[in-house]
Coordinates of C-alpha atoms in Angstrom, one line a residue:
Chain A
M12 CA -25.2 -17.8 -15.7
Q13 CA -23.6 -17.4 -12.3
V14 CA -20.3 -18.9 -11.2
P15 CA -20.8 -21.7 -8.7
I16 CA -19.4 -21.3 -5.2
A17 CA -17.4 -24.5 -5.8
H18 CA -15.2 -22.7 -8.3
F19 CA -14.2 -20.0 -5.8
L20 CA -13.3 -22.8 -3.3
I21 CA -11.3 -24.6 -5.9
L22 CA -9.4 -21.4 -6.7
A23 CA -8.8 -21.1 -2.9
A24 CA -7.5 -24.6 -2.8
I25 CA -5.1 -24.1 -5.7
L26 CA -3.7 -20.9 -4.1
F27 CA -3.4 -22.7 -0.7
S28 CA -1.5 -25.6 -2.3
L29 CA 0.8 -23.2 -4.1
G30 CA 1.4 -21.4 -0.8
V31 CA 2.4 -24.7 0.9
L32 CA 4.7 -25.5 -2.0
G33 CA 6.4 -22.2 -1.8
V34 CA 7.0 -22.6 2.0
V35 CA 8.5 -26.0 1.4
I36 CA 10.7 -25.4 -1.6
R37 CA 12.0 -21.9 -1.2
R38 CA 15.0 -20.9 0.9
N39 CA 14.5 -17.1 1.0
A40 CA 12.8 -16.2 4.3
I41 CA 11.0 -13.3 2.6
V42 CA 9.6 -15.4 -0.2
I43 CA 8.4 -17.9 2.5
F44 CA 6.6 -15.1 4.1
M45 CA 5.0 -14.2 0.9
S46 CA 3.9 -17.8 0.5
I47 CA 2.3 -17.6 3.9
E48 CA 0.5 -14.5 2.8
L49 CA -0.8 -16.5 -0.2
M50 CA -2.2 -19.1 2.1
L51 CA -3.8 -16.5 4.3
N52 CA -5.4 -15.0 1.2
S53 CA -6.8 -18.3 0.0
V54 CA -8.4 -18.7 3.4
N55 CA -9.9 -15.3 3.1
L56 CA -11.3 -16.2 -0.2
T57 CA -12.8 -19.3 1.4
F58 CA -14.4 -17.2 4.1
L59 CA -15.9 -14.8 1.7
A60 CA -17.3 -17.7 -0.5
F61 CA -18.9 -19.3 2.5
S62 CA -20.2 -15.9 3.7
N63 CA -21.9 -15.5 0.4
Y64 CA -23.2 -19.1 0.4
L65 CA -24.6 -18.9 3.9
Q66 CA -25.7 -15.3 3.6
N67 CA -23.9 -14.6 6.9
V68 CA -21.8 -11.6 7.8
E69 CA -19.5 -13.6 10.1
G70 CA -17.2 -14.6 7.2
Q71 CA -16.6 -11.0 6.3
V72 CA -15.8 -10.1 9.9
L73 CA -13.3 -13.0 10.1
V74 CA -11.6 -11.8 6.9
F75 CA -11.2 -8.5 8.6
L76 CA -9.6 -10.1 11.6
V77 CA -7.3 -12.2 9.4
M78 CA -6.1 -9.1 7.6
V79 CA -5.2 -7.5 11.0
V80 CA -3.3 -10.6 12.0
A81 CA -1.5 -10.7 8.6
A82 CA -0.4 -7.1 9.0
A83 CA 0.8 -7.7 12.5
E84 CA 2.6 -10.9 11.5
V85 CA 4.3 -9.2 8.6
A86 CA 5.5 -6.3 10.7
V87 CA 7.1 -8.5 13.3
G88 CA 8.3 -11.1 10.8
L89 CA 10.1 -8.6 8.6
A90 CA 11.6 -7.0 11.7
I91 CA 13.0 -10.4 12.7
I92 CA 14.3 -11.0 9.2
V93 CA 16.1 -7.6 9.2
A94 CA 17.5 -8.2 12.7
I95 CA 18.8 -11.7 11.6
F96 CA 20.2 -10.3 8.3
R97 CA 22.2 -7.7 10.2
I98 CA 23.9 -10.4 12.3
R99 CA 24.1 -13.2 9.8
E100 CA 24.1 -11.4 6.4
T101 CA 21.7 -14.0 5.0
V102 CA 18.0 -14.5 4.6
H103 CA 18.2 -18.1 3.6
V104 CA 16.4 -20.2 6.2
D105 CA 18.8 -23.2 5.9
D106 CA 21.7 -20.9 6.9
I107 CA 19.9 -19.8 10.0
K108 CA 19.8 -23.1 11.8
L109 CA 21.8 -22.3 14.9
L110 CA 19.7 -21.5 17.9
K111 CA 22.4 -19.4 19.5
W112 CA 25.4 -17.4 18.1
Chain B
M26 CA -31.7 2.7 -27.9
S27 CA -32.4 1.3 -24.5
V28 CA -31.7 3.0 -21.3
E29 CA -28.9 0.7 -20.4
T30 CA -27.0 1.4 -23.6
L31 CA -27.6 5.1 -23.0
N32 CA -26.2 4.8 -19.5
V33 CA -23.1 3.0 -20.7
I34 CA -22.5 5.6 -23.4
I35 CA -22.9 8.4 -20.8
A36 CA -20.4 6.7 -18.5
L37 CA -17.9 6.4 -21.3
V38 CA -18.3 10.0 -22.4
K39 CA -17.8 11.0 -18.7
I40 CA -14.6 8.9 -18.5
I41 CA -13.2 10.3 -21.7
L42 CA -14.1 13.9 -21.0
V43 CA -12.9 13.9 -17.4
V44 CA -10.1 11.5 -17.2
Y45 CA -8.5 12.0 -20.6
V46 CA -9.5 15.4 -21.9
A47 CA -9.9 17.5 -18.7
M48 CA -7.0 15.9 -16.8
M49 CA -4.6 16.0 -19.6
V50 CA -5.4 19.5 -20.6
T51 CA -5.0 20.5 -16.9
D52 CA -1.7 18.7 -16.9
L53 CA -0.5 20.8 -19.8
I54 CA -1.7 24.0 -18.3
L55 CA 0.0 23.1 -15.0
I56 CA 3.3 22.4 -16.7
L57 CA 3.2 25.9 -18.1
A58 CA 1.8 27.4 -14.9
E59 CA 4.5 25.9 -12.8
R60 CA 7.2 27.4 -15.0
R61 CA 5.6 30.8 -15.3
I62 CA 4.7 31.1 -11.6
S63 CA 8.1 29.9 -10.5
A64 CA 9.7 32.5 -12.8
F65 CA 7.6 35.3 -11.4
I66 CA 8.4 34.2 -7.8
Q67 CA 12.1 34.3 -8.7
D68 CA 11.8 37.6 -10.6
R69 CA 12.3 36.1 -14.0
L70 CA 10.0 36.0 -17.1
G71 CA 9.8 32.3 -17.7
P72 CA 9.0 30.7 -21.1
N73 CA 7.1 33.3 -23.1
R74 CA 8.3 32.7 -26.7
V75 CA 6.1 29.9 -28.1
G76 CA 2.8 31.5 -28.8
P77 CA 1.3 34.4 -27.0
Q78 CA 2.6 34.5 -23.4
G79 CA 4.1 31.0 -24.0
I80 CA 0.7 29.3 -24.2
L81 CA 2.0 26.7 -26.7
Q82 CA 5.1 25.9 -24.6
P83 CA 3.7 22.6 -23.1
L84 CA 2.9 21.4 -26.7
A85 CA 6.4 22.1 -27.7
D86 CA 7.7 20.3 -24.6
G87 CA 5.4 17.3 -25.4
L88 CA 6.6 17.1 -29.0
K89 CA 10.2 17.2 -27.8
F90 CA 9.6 14.4 -25.4
L91 CA 8.0 12.3 -28.1
L92 CA 10.8 12.9 -30.6
K93 CA 13.7 12.2 -28.2
E94 CA 15.7 9.1 -28.7
E95 CA 14.5 6.2 -26.5
V96 CA 17.4 5.3 -24.3
I97 CA 17.3 2.0 -22.4
P98 CA 20.6 1.8 -20.4
N99 CA 22.4 -1.5 -20.5
H100 CA 22.5 -2.2 -16.8
V101 CA 18.8 -1.9 -16.1
D102 CA 16.3 -4.7 -15.4
R103 CA 14.6 -4.3 -18.8
F104 CA 11.1 -5.6 -18.0
L105 CA 10.6 -3.7 -14.8
Y106 CA 12.3 -0.6 -16.3
L107 CA 9.6 -0.5 -19.0
L108 CA 6.8 -1.4 -16.6
A109 CA 7.4 1.4 -14.0
P110 CA 6.3 4.4 -16.2
A111 CA 3.2 2.5 -17.2
I112 CA 2.1 1.6 -13.7
I113 CA 2.8 5.0 -12.2
L114 CA 0.2 6.8 -14.4
T115 CA -2.6 4.2 -13.7
P116 CA -3.4 4.9 -10.1
A117 CA -3.0 8.6 -10.7
L118 CA -5.8 8.5 -13.3
M119 CA -7.9 5.9 -11.4
T120 CA -8.4 8.0 -8.3
F121 CA -10.5 10.6 -10.1
A122 CA -13.2 8.1 -10.8
V123 CA -15.1 8.7 -7.6
V124 CA -14.6 12.5 -7.1
P125 CA -17.8 14.4 -7.6
F126 CA -17.3 17.5 -9.7
G127 CA -21.0 18.6 -9.7
D128 CA -24.5 17.6 -8.7
Q129 CA -26.7 16.0 -11.2
I130 CA -29.1 17.0 -14.0
T131 CA -32.2 15.1 -15.3
T132 CA -32.9 15.5 -19.0
Y133 CA -34.3 13.8 -22.0
I134 CA -31.8 12.2 -24.3
A135 CA -33.1 10.2 -27.3
G136 CA -36.6 10.0 -25.8
H137 CA -35.5 8.7 -22.4
L138 CA -35.5 10.5 -19.1
V139 CA -31.9 10.1 -17.9
T140 CA -30.2 11.4 -14.7
I141 CA -26.6 12.4 -15.4
R142 CA -24.5 12.5 -12.3
F143 CA -21.4 14.6 -12.5
Q144 CA -19.2 11.9 -11.0
I145 CA -17.9 8.9 -12.9
A146 CA -18.8 6.2 -10.4
D147 CA -20.8 6.7 -7.2
L148 CA -19.3 4.0 -5.0
D149 CA -20.6 3.5 -1.5
V150 CA -17.0 2.9 -0.3
G151 CA -15.8 6.0 -2.2
I152 CA -13.3 7.5 0.2
L153 CA -11.9 4.1 1.0
Y154 CA -11.4 3.5 -2.7
I155 CA -9.4 6.7 -2.9
V156 CA -7.2 5.7 0.1
A157 CA -6.7 2.2 -1.5
I158 CA -5.8 3.4 -5.0
A159 CA -3.7 6.4 -3.8
S160 CA -1.5 4.0 -1.9
L161 CA -0.6 2.2 -5.1
G162 CA 1.1 5.3 -6.5
V163 CA 4.2 4.3 -4.7
Y164 CA 4.8 1.1 -6.8
G165 CA 5.8 3.1 -9.9
L166 CA 8.5 4.9 -8.0
V167 CA 9.7 1.8 -6.1
V168 CA 9.8 -0.4 -9.2
G169 CA 11.4 2.4 -11.3
G170 CA 14.0 3.0 -8.6
Y171 CA 14.8 -0.7 -8.3
A172 CA 14.9 -1.4 -12.1
S173 CA 17.2 1.5 -12.9
N174 CA 20.0 -0.4 -11.0
N175 CA 21.5 2.8 -9.8
K176 CA 22.2 3.7 -6.2
Y177 CA 20.6 7.1 -6.5
S178 CA 17.4 5.6 -8.0
L179 CA 17.4 2.8 -5.4
L180 CA 17.7 5.4 -2.6
G181 CA 14.9 7.4 -4.2
G182 CA 12.6 4.3 -4.3
L183 CA 13.4 3.4 -0.7
R184 CA 12.7 6.9 0.5
S185 CA 9.4 7.1 -1.4
S186 CA 8.2 3.7 0.0
A187 CA 8.9 4.8 3.6
Q188 CA 7.5 8.2 3.1
M189 CA 4.2 7.0 1.6
I190 CA 3.6 4.5 4.4
S191 CA 4.3 7.1 7.0
Y192 CA 2.0 9.8 5.6
E193 CA -0.8 7.5 4.7
L194 CA -1.6 7.1 8.4
P195 CA -2.2 10.8 9.3
M196 CA -4.0 11.1 6.0
G197 CA -6.3 8.2 6.9
L198 CA -6.9 9.7 10.4
A199 CA -7.8 13.1 8.9
I200 CA -10.3 11.3 6.6
I201 CA -11.8 9.3 9.4
S202 CA -12.7 12.5 11.4
V203 CA -14.5 13.8 8.3
V204 CA -16.2 10.5 7.8
M205 CA -17.3 10.5 11.5
M206 CA -19.0 13.8 11.0
T207 CA -20.7 12.7 7.8
G208 CA -21.6 9.2 8.7
S209 CA -21.0 8.0 5.1
L210 CA -18.1 6.9 3.0
R211 CA -19.8 8.2 -0.2
L212 CA -18.1 11.3 -1.5
Q213 CA -21.3 12.9 -2.7
D214 CA -22.7 12.6 0.8
I215 CA -19.6 14.2 2.2
V216 CA -20.2 17.2 -0.1
V217 CA -23.9 17.4 0.7
D218 CA -23.1 17.3 4.4
Q219 CA -21.1 20.5 4.0
F220 CA -24.0 22.6 2.7
G221 CA -24.5 24.2 6.1
M222 CA -20.9 24.7 6.9
W223 CA -17.7 23.7 5.1
N224 CA -15.5 21.1 6.8
I225 CA -12.6 23.6 6.9
I226 CA -14.5 25.4 9.7
R227 CA -15.7 22.3 11.4
Q228 CA -12.5 20.3 11.1
P229 CA -9.6 22.8 10.7
L230 CA -7.0 20.5 12.3
A231 CA -8.0 17.6 10.0
A232 CA -7.8 19.9 7.0
I233 CA -4.2 21.0 7.9
I234 CA -3.1 17.4 8.5
F235 CA -4.7 16.3 5.2
I236 CA -3.1 19.0 3.2
V237 CA 0.4 18.4 4.7
A238 CA 0.0 14.6 4.1
A239 CA -1.2 15.3 0.5
F240 CA 2.0 17.2 -0.2
A241 CA 3.9 14.2 1.1
E242 CA 1.9 11.7 -0.9
T243 CA 2.3 13.6 -4.1
N244 CA 6.1 13.9 -3.6
R245 CA 6.0 17.7 -3.9
L246 CA 8.3 20.0 -2.2
P247 CA 8.9 20.4 0.7
F248 CA 8.6 16.6 0.8
D249 CA 10.2 15.7 -2.6
L250 CA 12.9 13.6 -1.0
P251 CA 12.5 10.7 -3.4
E252 CA 13.8 12.9 -6.2
A253 CA 15.8 15.5 -4.3
E254 CA 18.0 16.6 -7.1
Q255 CA 20.8 18.0 -4.9
E256 CA 21.3 14.7 -3.2
L257 CA 20.0 12.0 -5.5
V258 CA 20.6 13.5 -9.0
G259 CA 17.0 12.7 -10.0
G260 CA 16.0 10.0 -7.6
Y261 CA 13.9 7.3 -9.0
H262 CA 13.8 8.8 -12.5
T263 CA 17.5 9.4 -12.9
E264 CA 17.8 6.8 -15.6
Y265 CA 14.7 7.7 -17.5
S266 CA 14.5 9.8 -20.6
S267 CA 12.1 10.8 -23.4
M268 CA 8.4 9.7 -23.1
K269 CA 9.2 7.4 -20.2
F270 CA 10.4 10.4 -18.2
A271 CA 7.4 12.3 -19.4
S272 CA 5.0 9.8 -17.9
F273 CA 6.6 10.1 -14.5
F274 CA 6.3 13.9 -15.0
L275 CA 2.6 13.6 -16.0
A276 CA 1.9 11.3 -13.1
E277 CA 3.2 13.9 -10.6
Y278 CA 0.9 16.6 -12.1
T279 CA -2.1 14.2 -12.3
N280 CA -1.5 13.3 -8.6
M281 CA -1.5 17.0 -7.8
I282 CA -4.9 17.5 -9.6
T283 CA -6.4 14.5 -7.7
A284 CA -5.0 15.7 -4.4
S285 CA -6.4 19.2 -4.9
A286 CA -9.8 17.9 -6.0
L287 CA -9.8 15.7 -2.8
I288 CA -8.9 18.6 -0.5
V289 CA -11.7 20.6 -2.1
T290 CA -14.2 17.8 -1.8
L291 CA -13.4 16.9 1.8
F292 CA -12.8 20.3 3.3
F293 CA -13.9 23.1 1.0
G294 CA -17.5 22.0 0.1
G295 CA -16.7 20.3 -3.2
W296 CA -19.0 21.8 -5.8
H297 CA -21.1 23.7 -3.3
V298 CA -21.4 27.4 -3.7
P299 CA -22.9 29.2 -0.7
F300 CA -26.1 31.2 -1.2
L301 CA -26.4 30.0 -4.8
H302 CA -29.9 28.6 -4.0
Q303 CA -31.3 32.0 -3.0
A304 CA -30.4 33.4 -6.4
N305 CA -33.2 31.3 -8.1
L306 CA -31.2 30.6 -11.3
P307 CA -32.4 28.1 -13.9
V308 CA -31.3 24.6 -13.0
L309 CA -28.8 24.3 -15.9
W310 CA -27.1 27.6 -14.9
E311 CA -26.9 26.5 -11.3
Q312 CA -25.2 23.2 -12.3
I313 CA -22.7 25.0 -14.6
I314 CA -21.8 27.5 -11.9
Q315 CA -21.3 24.6 -9.4
I316 CA -19.0 22.8 -11.8
L317 CA -17.1 26.0 -12.4
A318 CA -16.9 26.5 -8.7
F319 CA -15.3 23.1 -8.3
V320 CA -12.8 23.8 -11.1
I321 CA -11.9 27.2 -9.6
K322 CA -11.5 25.8 -6.1
T323 CA -9.3 23.0 -7.4
G324 CA -7.4 25.5 -9.5
F325 CA -6.7 27.5 -6.4
F326 CA -5.2 24.5 -4.6
L327 CA -3.1 23.7 -7.7
F328 CA -1.7 27.2 -7.5
F329 CA -1.2 26.6 -3.8
F330 CA 0.9 23.5 -4.6
I331 CA 3.1 25.4 -7.0
W332 CA 3.3 28.4 -4.6
V333 CA 4.5 26.2 -1.7
R334 CA 7.0 24.5 -3.9
W335 CA 8.8 27.7 -4.8
T336 CA 8.6 29.1 -1.3
L337 CA 9.6 26.4 1.2
P338 CA 13.0 24.6 1.4
R339 CA 13.1 20.8 1.4
F340 CA 12.9 18.8 4.7
R341 CA 15.7 16.6 5.8
Y342 CA 14.8 12.9 5.9
D343 CA 14.8 12.6 9.7
Q344 CA 12.7 15.8 10.0
L345 CA 10.3 14.3 7.5
M346 CA 9.9 11.1 9.6
N347 CA 9.7 13.1 12.8
L348 CA 6.9 15.3 11.4
G349 CA 5.0 12.3 10.2
W350 CA 5.2 10.1 13.2
K351 CA 5.7 12.5 16.1
A352 CA 3.6 15.4 15.1
L353 CA 0.9 14.6 12.5
L354 CA 0.0 11.1 13.8
P355 CA -0.7 12.2 17.5
L356 CA -2.5 15.3 16.2
G357 CA -4.7 13.1 14.0
L358 CA -5.5 10.8 16.9
L359 CA -6.2 13.9 19.1
N360 CA -8.5 15.3 16.5
I361 CA -10.5 12.0 16.3
V362 CA -10.9 12.0 20.1
I363 CA -12.0 15.6 20.1
T364 CA -14.4 15.0 17.2
A365 CA -15.9 12.0 19.0
A366 CA -16.2 13.9 22.3
V367 CA -18.0 16.8 20.6
M368 CA -20.3 14.5 18.7
A369 CA -21.1 12.6 21.9
L370 CA -22.1 15.8 23.7
Chain C
M15 CA -22.1 -13.9 -18.5
V16 CA -19.8 -11.0 -17.9
A17 CA -19.3 -12.1 -14.3
T18 CA -18.3 -15.6 -15.5
I19 CA -15.7 -14.3 -17.9
L20 CA -14.4 -11.9 -15.3
F21 CA -14.1 -14.8 -12.8
Y22 CA -12.0 -17.0 -15.0
V23 CA -9.8 -14.1 -16.1
F24 CA -9.2 -13.1 -12.5
A25 CA -8.7 -16.7 -11.4
G26 CA -6.2 -17.2 -14.1
L27 CA -4.3 -14.1 -13.2
A28 CA -4.4 -15.1 -9.5
I29 CA -2.9 -18.5 -10.2
L30 CA -0.4 -17.1 -12.6
G31 CA 0.8 -14.6 -10.0
A32 CA 0.9 -17.3 -7.3
V33 CA 3.0 -19.6 -9.5
M34 CA 5.4 -16.8 -10.3
V35 CA 5.7 -16.0 -6.6
I36 CA 7.2 -19.4 -5.9
A37 CA 9.0 -19.9 -9.2
N38 CA 10.9 -16.6 -9.4
R39 CA 14.5 -16.5 -8.0
N40 CA 14.5 -12.8 -7.7
P41 CA 12.5 -11.7 -4.6
I42 CA 11.4 -8.4 -6.2
Y43 CA 9.7 -10.3 -9.0
S44 CA 8.1 -12.6 -6.4
A45 CA 6.7 -9.6 -4.6
L46 CA 5.4 -8.0 -7.8
S47 CA 3.8 -11.3 -8.8
L48 CA 2.1 -11.5 -5.3
I49 CA 0.7 -8.0 -6.0
L50 CA -0.8 -9.3 -9.2
T51 CA -2.4 -12.2 -7.3
L52 CA -3.8 -9.8 -4.7
F53 CA -5.3 -7.6 -7.3
A54 CA -6.9 -10.5 -9.0
L55 CA -8.3 -11.6 -5.6
A56 CA -9.7 -8.2 -5.0
G57 CA -11.6 -8.5 -8.3
I58 CA -12.9 -11.9 -7.2
Y59 CA -14.1 -10.5 -3.9
V60 CA -16.1 -7.9 -5.8
L61 CA -17.7 -10.8 -7.8
L62 CA -18.6 -12.4 -4.4
M63 CA -20.4 -9.1 -3.5
A64 CA -17.9 -8.3 -0.8
H65 CA -17.1 -4.7 -2.0
F66 CA -16.0 -3.4 1.4
I67 CA -13.6 -6.3 2.0
A68 CA -12.2 -5.9 -1.6
I69 CA -11.3 -2.3 -1.1
V70 CA -9.9 -2.9 2.4
H71 CA -7.9 -5.8 0.9
I72 CA -6.3 -3.6 -1.6
A73 CA -5.6 -0.8 0.9
V74 CA -4.1 -3.2 3.5
Y75 CA -2.3 -5.8 1.3
A76 CA -1.3 -3.9 -1.8
G77 CA -1.1 -0.5 -0.1
A78 CA 0.8 -1.4 3.1
I79 CA 2.0 -5.0 3.4
M80 CA 3.5 -5.3 0.0
V81 CA 5.2 -1.9 0.2
L82 CA 6.8 -3.1 3.4
F83 CA 8.0 -6.3 1.6
L84 CA 9.5 -4.3 -1.2
F85 CA 11.1 -1.9 1.3
V86 CA 12.8 -4.7 3.2
I87 CA 13.9 -6.4 0.0
M88 CA 15.4 -3.2 -1.3
L89 CA 16.9 -2.2 2.1
L90 CA 18.7 -5.6 2.5
N91 CA 19.5 -5.5 -1.3
I92 CA 18.8 -9.3 -1.5
R93 CA 20.1 -10.7 -4.7
I94 CA 18.9 -13.6 -6.7
E95 CA 18.5 -16.8 -4.6
E96 CA 21.2 -19.4 -5.2
K97 CA 20.3 -23.1 -5.6
A98 CA 20.1 -25.0 -2.4
P99 CA 23.2 -27.1 -1.5
G100 CA 23.2 -30.9 -1.6
A101 CA 20.0 -33.0 -1.3
F102 CA 17.8 -30.0 -0.5
R103 CA 17.9 -29.2 -4.2
Y104 CA 15.6 -32.1 -4.9
M105 CA 13.1 -31.1 -2.2
I106 CA 10.6 -30.2 -5.0
L107 CA 10.4 -33.9 -6.1
I108 CA 8.9 -34.8 -2.7
A109 CA 7.1 -31.6 -2.2
A110 CA 5.2 -31.4 -5.5
P111 CA 3.4 -34.8 -5.1
M112 CA 2.5 -34.0 -1.5
V113 CA 1.0 -30.7 -2.6
V114 CA -0.9 -32.4 -5.3
I115 CA -2.4 -34.8 -2.8
L116 CA -3.3 -31.8 -0.5
F117 CA -5.0 -30.1 -3.4
Y118 CA -6.9 -33.3 -4.3
E119 CA -8.1 -33.6 -0.7
L120 CA -9.3 -30.0 -0.5
A121 CA -11.0 -30.2 -3.9
T122 CA -12.9 -33.4 -3.3
V123 CA -14.4 -32.0 -0.1
V124 CA -15.5 -29.0 -2.0
F125 CA -17.0 -30.9 -4.9
K126 CA -18.9 -33.2 -2.6
A127 CA -20.6 -30.3 -0.8
F128 CA -20.9 -27.3 -3.1
S129 CA -20.9 -28.4 -6.7
R130 CA -24.0 -26.4 -7.8
A131 CA -24.8 -23.4 -5.5
P132 CA -24.3 -20.2 -7.4
V133 CA -23.2 -16.8 -6.1
K134 CA -26.0 -14.9 -4.6
Q135 CA -26.7 -11.2 -5.1
T136 CA -26.7 -10.1 -1.5
N137 CA -26.2 -7.1 0.8
V138 CA -24.1 -9.0 3.3
G139 CA -20.8 -7.5 2.2
S140 CA -22.0 -3.8 2.4
V141 CA -20.2 -1.4 4.7
E142 CA -23.3 -1.1 6.8
S143 CA -23.8 -4.8 7.6
I144 CA -20.1 -5.4 8.4
G145 CA -20.0 -2.3 10.5
N146 CA -23.1 -3.4 12.5
A147 CA -21.6 -6.9 13.0
L148 CA -18.2 -5.6 13.9
F149 CA -19.3 -3.0 16.5
S150 CA -22.1 -5.0 18.2
Q151 CA -21.7 -8.7 18.2
Y152 CA -18.0 -8.9 17.5
V153 CA -16.8 -5.8 19.4
L154 CA -14.6 -7.8 21.8
P155 CA -12.6 -9.6 19.0
F156 CA -12.3 -6.2 17.2
E157 CA -10.9 -4.6 20.3
V158 CA -8.5 -7.5 20.9
T159 CA -7.1 -7.0 17.4
S160 CA -6.2 -3.5 18.3
V161 CA -4.2 -4.9 21.3
L162 CA -2.6 -7.3 18.9
L163 CA -1.5 -4.5 16.6
I164 CA 0.0 -2.5 19.5
V165 CA 1.9 -5.6 20.6
A166 CA 3.2 -6.2 17.1
M167 CA 4.2 -2.6 16.8
A168 CA 6.1 -2.6 20.1
G169 CA 7.7 -5.9 19.1
A170 CA 8.9 -4.6 15.7
V171 CA 10.3 -1.4 17.3
Y172 CA 12.0 -3.5 20.0
L173 CA 13.6 -5.8 17.4
A174 CA 14.8 -2.8 15.3
K175 CA 16.1 -0.9 18.4
R176 CA 18.0 -3.8 20.0
R177 CA 20.3 -4.1 17.1
L178 CA 21.4 -0.4 17.5
N179 CA 22.5 -1.1 21.1
T180 CA 24.6 -4.1 20.1
V181 CA 26.4 -2.0 17.5
K182 CA 27.4 0.5 20.2
E183 CA 28.9 -2.2 22.5

């Protein structure tokens, strides 16, 4: 008995929803970043599931590209968080609401 | 008994023999070897009282670790504090799963013709698996350092995370140049590819980069900044005692074994013995000699690790980062360009 | 049969990890829970016959990205997150139903289209086929990602460097 593709997609949907929830309810910028990673990973899972379903390598290539984008995003994002922390001494997003200081 | 069951049994026997028996016995030998060799380098005798020439010293040490009182300091993060020694050993043992320690023999067992590969798992992404799993070794140190709730431990954890990320890059680049020559990620193919000429001759620069990075990845002197005892007391394991400390200790030696085995596999021909084929020995003898050759080569690099530790002083942190990013990384890139150019010609 | 059991174990671990990421107040625990999720996902990728992506996933996410997260959390010594002030505390009361609706939308689409198709044993996820696709048909996107990485690296270095100058002023 093989697991239907739908179950993989449902798992991806659950992870994506949890990622959205994390972005909305958390205040810590780093945890928000992690929730975004969660969403990216659920999208990766969807790509791989479709790649298997359609017998097409494009899904795998896209996952590869998504990983590169995620790595770049984390590097820049964490650099921004560190820079803000050094000025404002906080990583809570609702404390960082001024556009200029 | 069907062939499938037989294969599963063979795989289990290989895992138990290699990962548990061979690795753990080597760990014990290494603990003694390190103390004896360091003693000889420093013109001392070293532990030679328990058993002939101190052979039983590691067992005495192990017994002492087991019988020590379990101390969990009050200020630690209890869950993570107990988790860290467990997760540090796992990647150290997992890496060995894809390292080939011999060729293969075909024989009859229980009436079936079975081929026994001297490798636990022959993955087609073998070397990538090693890169992936080896990079997980850092979590034990980071988690242990954070959970100890002690500034020295925290500094040790911080240093190890930065050091691991920095030295993974040159290590990866060195591996890429080897993979470019072989055209396969499978470790067995990399060994077979070296039958004509070992990679140490074809890729000397990559070998040097890889060995230096391996020292940094295993946190051995001259790169043992995460535990630098003069600055950080004990670094990430300052707050650990008894068996929990012993598992950090064992993980370090297990990592050394894996790193040595990898150096041998990638650059020193793995289990290959030059001119063995001309000797026309029986197949079984040939296989045994090859496995012994792998063990001896690995043993030499283990000795090299210990030798370097008691010879070189520790790097300063900025020197470590400069070496990683400004020397090894450009050299690794240069090596890839040269390899590609030579291959294109 | 084994694959089915493994799938549900890995799926359970992935969801458990994801819930702990957003439920823990201590960012270190969040990061470690995310690592759990990433490992479970790697297992699921293997079940989808994407061996290469599974290994790269562990190397990139668990090996590099999460170490970076832990490094920053420890560097900034971020303590446990306090509760939000005022009305923001009740954000979850609105957020949770919205997320449930989102999940319902995603799930119904999935169930309409792919309720039965099983996982196929394929060769699509092998190193060879991905390598062929990446370096022939998709070579331009592949090269563009390297530019993206350089830009990200330069950006990160600039952000880190600028702060040093302001200290000196």
